[in-house]
Amino acid sequence: MSYRLSRAAVLGAFCALVAPLGAAAQEGAVAGRVRSAEGQILAGAGVRLQALADSSRVRLAQTDRLGFFELGEVVPGVYELTATKIGFEPRRVEVRVDDAVVQLELVLATRAVELGVLRVEAARSRALERFVESAGITVQEIEREAMKSIPGLVETDPIRSIEVLPGVGTVSDFSAAFNVRGGSADQNLILLDNVPIYNPFHLGGLFSVFNADMVERAELRAGGFPAEYGGRVSSVLVVETDPGDGEPSVDAGVSLLASRAAVDGSLPAGLDGKLGLAHSRWRVSGRRSYFDVLVRPWTSFPYYLTDMQGVFEGWTPGGSRIRVTGYSGRDVLDISDVGDNPLPLRWSWGNDAVGLSWAHPMRGGSSMDVATHFSRFSSDFELTEVEARFRTRVQEAGATANFELRPTAQLRWKSGVSAKDLGYDYGLKASGTTFGESRGEGLGLSAYSQVGWDSGRSWLIETGLRLDHWEPDPGESVTTVAPRFAVKRFFGDRTAAVRLAGGRYSQFLHSLRDEEFPLGIDIWVLAGELAPRIVSDQVQMAVEGFFGNNDWFASLEGYYRTYDGVITINPADDPGDDLDDVLRGDGWSYGLDLMVRRDAGTTTGWISASFLRTERTFPDLLSGVDPPPSITYPPVFDRRVDIDLVLSRSLTWWGLEAGLRANFGTGTPYTPVLGQFDMYRQRAVEGRVYYDNATAVALGDRNSARYPVRHRLDISLRKRLERSWGSMVPYLSVVNLYNRKNVLFYFFDYGADPPTRTGVSMIPLLPTIGLEVSF
Amino acid sequence: MNPRPIARRAGALGAAALAGCALLDVRIADPEDVIIAEVQVLLTHEWNGNGTSFEAGALLHRTFQREETPTLRGSTVVISEPTKGSVRLEERRDVEECVIPSPQGRDSIPGELAPNAVCYRANVALSPFDPGDRLSLEITAPDGRVLVGSSLVPGAFDLVELDEEDGRCRLDPDTNYRFQWRFAENAWSYLADARLEGLRLPMAQRDIDSPDTLYLLGFAIDAEDSTLVFSSEFGIFEFFAATDEERDVIRELRRGLPGGVGATVAMAAADRNWVNWERGGNFNPSGEVRIPSVFGDGTGVFSTATRRVVRVRATEFRPGAPPLCGPAVS
């Protein structure tokens, strides 16, 4: 099937997509905006409209991300409208409704509450709001406090914390890279405040670059994306920065990995005014590993990491929000000058990113937002002794504009456009010879339009169309027409539902990283002459609902996905042909994800269980046959069963907060070694071979064996100590409490008598301690 | 060509170090008996219009076996081209006719692991085949197992701006020479394989305890890269596996070829099979994954290359000495 359209057709379709819809309210309605006394928009506030003449006539709504709400089809009469939000005093006003739309501006005063309760309630209200308002998308959210309660490796890691969500798997303990529902790791879009971050990992993938003190929440969108989403086919992980509350404060911490500090505050009121702002807040942080500094008096340690992150958020008197986010991080490994090191090398890699967004609310719940961003990742690896250098780089600059309109209480229409310019290059040179080199650029233009219709009681239907146009250089332009649909049928009091969603998704970049290798960095390439785009068709169906006073949530979701145009590195490429560096293939996945979650009570947490099957088909280069036949196999991230239990509980004993994470799952695939043989190399000057003092392997069918069942139990204990100047939280985290030897990989030794198989395990029992300070 | 991230080697070390927890030995089933065939064909373009010579070697061995396995002696190894006939390689008593016993003066053939390796050879002064031919390989083991393969011989190529006399030239001591060549059809890469002799004495004068003979490889893989500087750009692959002394020698050679040292340099245009077998495939912790070009009842490589051989000596000018190879480069 051809996916190509002419540019004229693309533009024509784009115009059709963004053409406004006409609609008019037929009955009385109440709409408005809720904000704090300081001018901050209050998203997720509850709005209750109760008829004074008949207290059983009640309508409910929640404010959207810009603080707007709308209650349509209101019978004329006199009502009491109450706006509530955790942390604020309720606001009550009397409203007289006739056949027109009543517009209100509600200002809530701040009320002191316990912070933990506020966050739990805020998360729960967001989950409820999403459940009611979105038809198809699968979203799981983890708040910062929940992240910190999940036992982790050395320190809280926002990306590692999502490993415990349904449908999310990892190949090993060593890599924070994750796979969602049978997709490869490069099919996950990772956004920091809507700025894409490429290869967001320190230490070759062991930790993510995100400092948990700067993160408000992480939200994983695992499937059923409406038309507004594009760019990756498997998932979107949104990491949202916490801009603080505007009050000056400091959060600092030290772990076995690094020390860190985050400072937040607001601009002086006079400066806010000069900038045209009603209110502002900012937060900046810095983090650095310290081991090299600690041991410097005695010896040199060759590695360190640094990162800095900042966010500024300003609100105009009209309610518009301006947000600036910045990130810069670097890892440096330098053993070029360490003693008698036979392999002197220097390796530096890291990210830089900046984003600017403007969100403007309009009357009736409509809104417009515009954003621009720049992001880049680069790595430079150098073997200094032999003048060998491997470098890789990817960068993206983009802009988006979205417009959302609510013509009636039932209809929601959203459209948008985006443009992004990407570039990549990589190259390996040594001793004057270029062993591999590639570079390319691409311009991506996207437009979408989606309509949501809410019947008011039982049905929520979303449909949309997205066009993704890609102009690579070198390469031919392609356009993906991506229809999306979602249907949700509610039951009961809109607390249970069945939903069905599907659509087509496309992706125009890939990573050449060998996922079979435990650690490593991404080598990005763009679709074009070298690599195809990925087109993925997906369908998913779920049964889900809240119960137990909305304290509990359960969902069961099945899905099927195809992947056309996936790639892998071509180890048998022609050195003289720049266009055969990758092998092209396809694949599919299907599975079932179950989640039961408890959001309130002394013990909170969830259990998730995922069943997955996925396969990939590529040319079989180990067949010896030219041209190679195809081989179909499960990729290394095909973990058939993956069960996670996450619990958090306040203990009466010493006021400790306890966290637990248990993981149980089937082993991942590997290629069995059937035999080994002596490694000879050809010597052209002699016309003979020589023994290279090494062994080569004869392999069985690709990934036809599996490592044993993998399981692990992690625990954490945190103790909050309140002091006059602030608070301290010392913590203990123990990874792999019972020291399970999960297999990282096997070594086969057929030269031994008898032949043996040994191995290396993943992370053994590893206790770590740390301290967090806030004032 | 794809990137060969050397980084993954460092990553493997890092992962192993971080894992820090070895799993116990487990006895496993005996390995499968797989025949490995390493067949190499060289067409050498001789100097002074002496035509093209044909040289072929086939080393047949097998995966490590605990039990006595049937010998591979008595196999037939035939290389053929449909219109030009075939050459049957002769079985040799001595495996060293296929294997260099100690390439760097310290390694040896691991006879205890491959006791049944058998060598087959053919040396023909005037080659029955030509550059550009597609050759077929068929190996039949005594037990009836059959292995087959195919290779497209790279085209002939010329060294340019080389001043030689019967394939010999000289360098001024401690200078380098830039080999340049014209492209060969179907060549996947150019190997410059050098055997350096007479190193011990000049290196001893520099307080380096060097072996007398050293093999070093130079590699030109880019289509736009048709030059290689001898001796400074040789030895990148050997450097990492070298002893401290050998490493010192390689460092010295970056300044140029020391006086008194002789070198045989084979410039070879290698086919895809040669390149694939040498560079290996995906990561596997149990050993190198080799990309084969022989299939059927076994695996292995059937590689071909066209070759020019130059003998270089670092010496001051004297009457009767071969000409200077060319201008010295730093």
Coordinates of N, CA and C in Angstrom, one line a residue, chain A residues 611-753:
Chain A
F611 N 0.5 -9.6 30.0 CA 0.8 -10.8 29.1 C 1.2 -10.2 27.7
L612 N 2.3 -10.6 27.2 CA 2.7 -10.0 25.9 C 3.2 -11.1 25.0
R613 N 2.9 -11.0 23.7 CA 3.6 -11.8 22.6 C 4.0 -10.8 21.5
T614 N 5.2 -10.9 21.1 CA 5.7 -10.0 20.0 C 6.7 -10.7 19.2
E615 N 6.7 -10.4 17.9 CA 7.7 -11.0 17.1 C 8.2 -10.0 16.0
R616 N 9.4 -10.3 15.5 CA 10.0 -9.4 14.5 C 10.5 -10.3 13.3
T617 N 10.4 -9.8 12.2 CA 10.9 -10.5 11.0 C 11.9 -9.7 10.3
F618 N 13.1 -10.3 10.1 CA 14.2 -9.6 9.4 C 15.0 -10.6 8.5
P619 N 15.8 -10.1 7.6 CA 16.7 -11.1 6.9 C 17.6 -11.8 7.8
D620 N 17.8 -13.1 7.5 CA 18.7 -13.9 8.4 C 20.1 -13.9 7.9
L621 N 20.9 -13.1 8.4 CA 22.3 -13.0 7.9 C 23.2 -14.2 8.3
L622 N 22.7 -14.9 9.3 CA 23.5 -16.0 9.7 C 23.2 -17.3 9.0
S623 N 22.4 -17.2 8.0 CA 22.0 -18.4 7.2 C 23.2 -18.8 6.2
G624 N 24.0 -17.8 5.9 CA 25.1 -18.1 4.9 C 24.6 -18.0 3.5
V625 N 23.3 -17.8 3.3 CA 22.8 -17.8 1.9 C 22.7 -16.3 1.5
D626 N 23.0 -16.2 0.2 CA 22.9 -14.8 -0.4 C 21.9 -14.9 -1.6
P627 N 20.8 -14.1 -1.6 CA 20.3 -13.2 -0.6 C 19.8 -14.0 0.6
P628 N 19.8 -13.4 1.8 CA 19.4 -14.1 3.0 C 17.9 -14.3 3.0
P629 N 17.4 -15.4 3.5 CA 16.0 -15.6 3.7 C 15.5 -14.8 5.0
S630 N 14.2 -14.8 5.2 CA 13.7 -14.1 6.4 C 13.7 -15.0 7.6
I631 N 13.8 -14.4 8.7 CA 13.7 -15.2 10.0 C 12.7 -14.4 10.9
T632 N 11.8 -15.1 11.5 CA 10.9 -14.5 12.5 C 11.3 -15.0 13.9
Y633 N 11.3 -14.1 14.8 CA 11.8 -14.4 16.2 C 11.2 -13.4 17.2
P634 N 11.2 -13.8 18.4 CA 10.7 -12.9 19.5 C 11.9 -12.0 19.8
P635 N 11.8 -10.7 19.9 CA 12.9 -9.8 20.2 C 13.2 -10.0 21.7
V636 N 14.3 -9.4 22.2 CA 14.7 -9.6 23.6 C 13.7 -9.0 24.6
F637 N 12.9 -8.1 24.1 CA 11.9 -7.5 25.1 C 10.6 -8.2 25.1
D638 N 10.6 -9.4 24.5 CA 9.3 -10.2 24.6 C 9.3 -11.0 25.9
R639 N 8.9 -10.3 26.9 CA 8.7 -10.9 28.3 C 7.3 -11.2 28.4
R640 N 7.0 -12.5 28.3 CA 5.6 -13.0 28.1 C 4.7 -12.6 29.3
V641 N 5.2 -12.8 30.5 CA 4.4 -12.4 31.7 C 5.2 -11.5 32.6
D642 N 4.6 -10.5 33.0 CA 5.3 -9.5 33.9 C 4.4 -9.0 34.9
I643 N 4.6 -9.3 36.2 CA 3.7 -8.9 37.3 C 4.4 -8.0 38.3
D644 N 3.8 -6.9 38.6 CA 4.4 -6.0 39.5 C 3.4 -5.7 40.7
L645 N 3.9 -5.7 41.9 CA 3.2 -5.3 43.0 C 3.9 -4.1 43.7
V646 N 3.2 -3.0 43.8 CA 3.8 -1.8 44.4 C 2.9 -1.4 45.6
L647 N 3.5 -1.3 46.8 CA 2.7 -0.9 47.9 C 3.4 0.2 48.7
S648 N 2.6 1.1 49.3 CA 3.2 2.1 50.1 C 2.3 2.2 51.3
R649 N 3.0 2.3 52.5 CA 2.2 2.2 53.7 C 2.9 3.1 54.8
S650 N 2.1 3.8 55.5 CA 2.6 4.5 56.7 C 2.6 3.6 57.9
L651 N 3.8 3.3 58.4 CA 3.8 2.4 59.6 C 3.7 3.1 60.9
T652 N 3.0 2.5 61.8 CA 2.9 3.1 63.1 C 4.2 3.1 63.9
W653 N 5.1 2.2 63.4 CA 6.4 2.0 64.1 C 7.3 3.2 63.6
W654 N 7.7 4.0 64.5 CA 8.6 5.1 64.3 C 8.1 6.1 63.3
G655 N 6.9 6.0 62.9 CA 6.4 6.9 61.8 C 7.1 6.7 60.5
L656 N 7.4 5.5 60.2 CA 8.1 5.2 59.0 C 7.1 5.1 57.8
E657 N 7.6 5.5 56.6 CA 6.9 5.2 55.4 C 7.6 4.1 54.7
A658 N 6.8 3.0 54.5 CA 7.4 1.9 53.9 C 7.0 1.7 52.4
G659 N 7.9 1.3 51.6 CA 7.5 1.1 50.2 C 8.0 -0.3 49.8
L660 N 7.3 -1.0 48.9 CA 7.6 -2.3 48.5 C 7.3 -2.4 47.0
R661 N 8.3 -3.1 46.3 CA 8.0 -3.4 44.9 C 8.5 -4.9 44.7
A662 N 7.5 -5.7 44.2 CA 7.8 -7.0 43.9 C 7.6 -7.2 42.4
N663 N 8.5 -7.9 41.8 CA 8.4 -8.1 40.3 C 8.6 -9.6 40.1
F664 N 7.7 -10.2 39.2 CA 7.8 -11.6 38.8 C 7.5 -11.6 37.4
G665 N 8.3 -12.3 36.6 CA 8.0 -12.4 35.2 C 8.8 -13.5 34.5
T666 N 8.4 -13.9 33.4 CA 9.1 -14.9 32.6 C 10.4 -14.3 32.1
G667 N 11.3 -15.2 31.8 CA 12.6 -14.8 31.3 C 12.5 -14.2 29.8
T668 N 13.5 -13.4 29.5 CA 13.5 -12.9 28.1 C 14.3 -13.8 27.2
P669 N 14.1 -13.7 25.9 CA 14.7 -14.6 25.0 C 16.2 -14.4 24.8
Y670 N 16.9 -15.5 24.5 CA 18.3 -15.3 24.0 C 18.6 -16.4 23.0
T671 N 19.6 -16.3 22.3 CA 20.0 -17.2 21.2 C 20.9 -18.3 21.8
P672 N 20.5 -19.5 21.8 CA 21.3 -20.6 22.4 C 22.6 -20.8 21.6
V673 N 23.6 -21.1 22.3 CA 24.9 -21.5 21.7 C 25.0 -23.0 21.6
L674 N 25.1 -23.5 20.3 CA 25.1 -24.9 20.1 C 26.5 -25.5 20.2
G675 N 27.5 -24.6 19.9 CA 28.9 -25.1 19.9 C 29.8 -23.9 19.8
Q676 N 31.1 -24.2 20.1 CA 32.1 -23.2 19.9 C 33.2 -23.7 19.1
F677 N 33.9 -22.8 18.4 CA 35.0 -23.3 17.6 C 36.1 -22.3 17.6
D678 N 37.3 -22.7 17.3 CA 38.5 -21.8 17.3 C 38.3 -20.7 16.3
M679 N 38.8 -19.6 16.7 CA 38.7 -18.4 15.9 C 40.0 -18.2 15.1
Y680 N 39.8 -18.3 13.8 CA 41.0 -18.1 12.9 C 40.7 -16.8 12.1
R681 N 41.7 -16.1 11.8 CA 41.6 -14.9 11.0 C 42.4 -15.1 9.8
Q682 N 42.0 -14.5 8.7 CA 42.6 -14.6 7.4 C 43.8 -13.6 7.3
R683 N 44.9 -14.1 6.8 CA 46.1 -13.3 6.7 C 46.5 -13.2 5.2
A684 N 46.2 -12.1 4.6 CA 46.4 -11.9 3.1 C 47.8 -12.0 2.7
V685 N 48.7 -11.6 3.6 CA 50.1 -11.6 3.2 C 50.7 -13.0 3.2
E686 N 50.1 -13.9 3.9 CA 50.6 -15.3 3.9 C 49.7 -16.2 3.1
G687 N 48.5 -15.8 2.8 CA 47.5 -16.8 2.2 C 47.2 -17.9 3.1
R688 N 47.3 -17.7 4.4 CA 46.9 -18.6 5.4 C 46.1 -17.9 6.5
V689 N 45.7 -18.7 7.4 CA 44.9 -18.1 8.6 C 45.8 -18.2 9.8
Y690 N 45.4 -17.5 10.8 CA 46.1 -17.6 12.1 C 45.1 -17.7 13.2
Y691 N 45.5 -18.4 14.3 CA 44.7 -18.6 15.5 C 44.6 -17.3 16.3
D692 N 43.4 -16.8 16.5 CA 43.3 -15.5 17.2 C 43.1 -15.6 18.7
N693 N 43.4 -16.7 19.2 CA 43.4 -16.9 20.7 C 42.0 -16.6 21.2
A694 N 41.0 -17.0 20.5 CA 39.6 -16.7 20.9 C 38.7 -17.7 20.4
T695 N 37.4 -17.7 20.8 CA 36.5 -18.7 20.3 C 35.3 -18.0 19.6
A696 N 34.8 -18.6 18.6 CA 33.6 -18.2 17.9 C 32.4 -19.1 18.3
V697 N 31.2 -18.7 18.0 CA 30.1 -19.5 18.4 C 29.3 -20.0 17.2
A698 N 28.8 -21.2 17.4 CA 27.7 -21.7 16.4 C 26.4 -21.5 17.1
L699 N 25.5 -20.8 16.5 CA 24.3 -20.4 17.2 C 23.1 -21.3 16.8
G700 N 22.1 -21.4 17.7 CA 20.9 -22.0 17.3 C 19.9 -21.0 16.7
D701 N 18.7 -21.3 16.7 CA 17.7 -20.4 16.1 C 17.7 -19.1 16.9
R702 N 17.5 -18.0 16.3 CA 17.6 -16.7 17.0 C 16.5 -16.6 18.1
N703 N 17.0 -16.3 19.3 CA 16.1 -16.1 20.4 C 15.2 -17.2 20.7
S704 N 15.6 -18.4 20.4 CA 14.7 -19.6 20.6 C 14.8 -20.2 22.0
A705 N 15.6 -19.6 22.9 CA 15.7 -20.1 24.3 C 15.3 -18.9 25.2
R706 N 15.0 -19.2 26.4 CA 14.7 -18.1 27.4 C 15.4 -18.3 28.7
Y707 N 15.8 -17.1 29.2 CA 16.4 -17.2 30.6 C 15.4 -17.6 31.6
P708 N 15.8 -18.0 32.8 CA 14.8 -18.5 33.7 C 13.9 -17.3 34.2
V709 N 12.9 -17.7 34.9 CA 12.0 -16.7 35.5 C 12.8 -15.7 36.3
R710 N 12.3 -14.4 36.1 CA 13.0 -13.3 36.7 C 12.2 -12.7 37.8
H711 N 12.6 -12.6 39.0 CA 11.8 -12.0 40.1 C 12.7 -11.3 41.1
R712 N 12.1 -10.4 41.8 CA 12.9 -9.5 42.7 C 12.0 -8.8 43.6
L713 N 12.5 -8.6 44.8 CA 11.7 -7.8 45.8 C 12.6 -6.7 46.3
D714 N 12.0 -5.5 46.2 CA 12.7 -4.3 46.7 C 11.9 -3.6 47.8
I715 N 12.6 -3.1 48.8 CA 11.8 -2.4 49.8 C 12.5 -1.0 50.1
S716 N 11.7 -0.1 50.7 CA 12.3 1.1 51.1 C 11.7 1.6 52.4
L717 N 12.4 2.3 53.2 CA 11.9 2.9 54.4 C 12.3 4.4 54.4
R718 N 11.3 5.2 54.7 CA 11.6 6.6 54.7 C 11.1 7.2 56.0
K719 N 11.8 8.1 56.6 CA 11.4 8.7 57.9 C 11.4 10.2 57.7
R720 N 10.3 10.8 57.9 CA 10.2 12.3 57.8 C 10.5 12.9 59.2
L721 N 11.5 13.7 59.3 CA 11.8 14.4 60.6 C 11.5 15.9 60.4
E722 N 10.5 16.3 61.1 CA 10.2 17.7 61.1 C 11.1 18.5 62.0
R723 N 11.7 19.6 61.5 CA 12.5 20.5 62.3 C 12.0 21.9 62.2
S724 N 12.5 22.8 63.1 CA 12.0 24.1 63.1 C 12.4 24.8 61.8
W725 N 13.5 24.4 61.2 CA 14.0 25.0 60.0 C 13.5 24.4 58.7
G726 N 12.8 23.2 58.8 CA 12.3 22.5 57.7 C 12.1 21.0 58.0
S727 N 12.5 20.1 57.1 CA 12.3 18.7 57.3 C 13.5 17.9 56.7
M728 N 13.7 16.8 57.2 CA 14.7 15.8 56.7 C 14.0 14.5 56.5
V729 N 14.5 13.8 55.4 CA 14.0 12.5 55.2 C 15.2 11.6 54.9
P730 N 15.6 10.9 55.9 CA 16.6 9.8 55.6 C 15.9 8.6 55.1
Y731 N 16.5 7.9 54.2 CA 15.9 6.7 53.6 C 16.8 5.6 53.4
L732 N 16.3 4.4 53.4 CA 17.0 3.2 53.1 C 16.3 2.5 52.0
S733 N 17.0 2.1 51.0 CA 16.4 1.3 49.9 C 17.2 0.1 49.7
V734 N 16.5 -1.0 49.6 CA 17.1 -2.3 49.4 C 16.6 -2.9 48.1
V735 N 17.5 -3.1 47.1 CA 17.1 -3.7 45.9 C 17.5 -5.2 45.9
N736 N 16.6 -6.0 45.5 CA 16.8 -7.5 45.4 C 17.0 -8.0 46.8
L737 N 16.0 -7.9 47.7 CA 16.2 -8.2 49.1 C 16.6 -9.6 49.4
Y738 N 16.1 -10.6 48.6 CA 16.5 -12.0 48.8 C 17.6 -12.4 47.9
N739 N 18.3 -11.4 47.3 CA 19.5 -11.7 46.5 C 19.2 -12.7 45.4
R740 N 18.1 -12.6 44.7 CA 17.8 -13.5 43.6 C 18.9 -13.3 42.4
K741 N 19.3 -14.4 41.9 CA 20.3 -14.3 40.8 C 19.6 -14.3 39.5
N742 N 19.0 -13.2 39.1 CA 18.4 -13.1 37.8 C 19.5 -13.1 36.7
V743 N 19.3 -13.8 35.7 CA 20.3 -13.9 34.7 C 20.4 -12.7 33.7
L744 N 21.6 -12.1 33.7 CA 21.8 -11.1 32.7 C 22.2 -11.7 31.4
F745 N 23.2 -12.6 31.4 CA 23.5 -13.4 30.3 C 24.3 -14.6 30.6
Y746 N 24.3 -15.6 29.8 CA 25.1 -16.8 30.0 C 26.4 -16.8 29.2
F747 N 27.3 -17.5 29.8 CA 28.6 -17.9 29.1 C 28.6 -19.4 28.9
F748 N 28.6 -19.8 27.7 CA 28.7 -21.2 27.4 C 30.2 -21.6 27.2
D749 N 30.6 -22.7 27.8 CA 32.0 -23.1 27.6 C 32.0 -24.6 27.2
Y750 N 32.1 -24.8 25.9 CA 32.1 -26.2 25.3 C 33.5 -26.7 25.2
G751 N 34.5 -25.9 25.6 CA 35.8 -26.3 25.6 C 36.1 -27.1 26.9
A752 N 35.3 -26.9 27.9 CA 35.4 -27.5 29.2 C 35.0 -28.9 29.1
D753 N 35.4 -29.8 30.1 CA 35.0 -31.2 30.1 C 34.5 -31.5 31.5

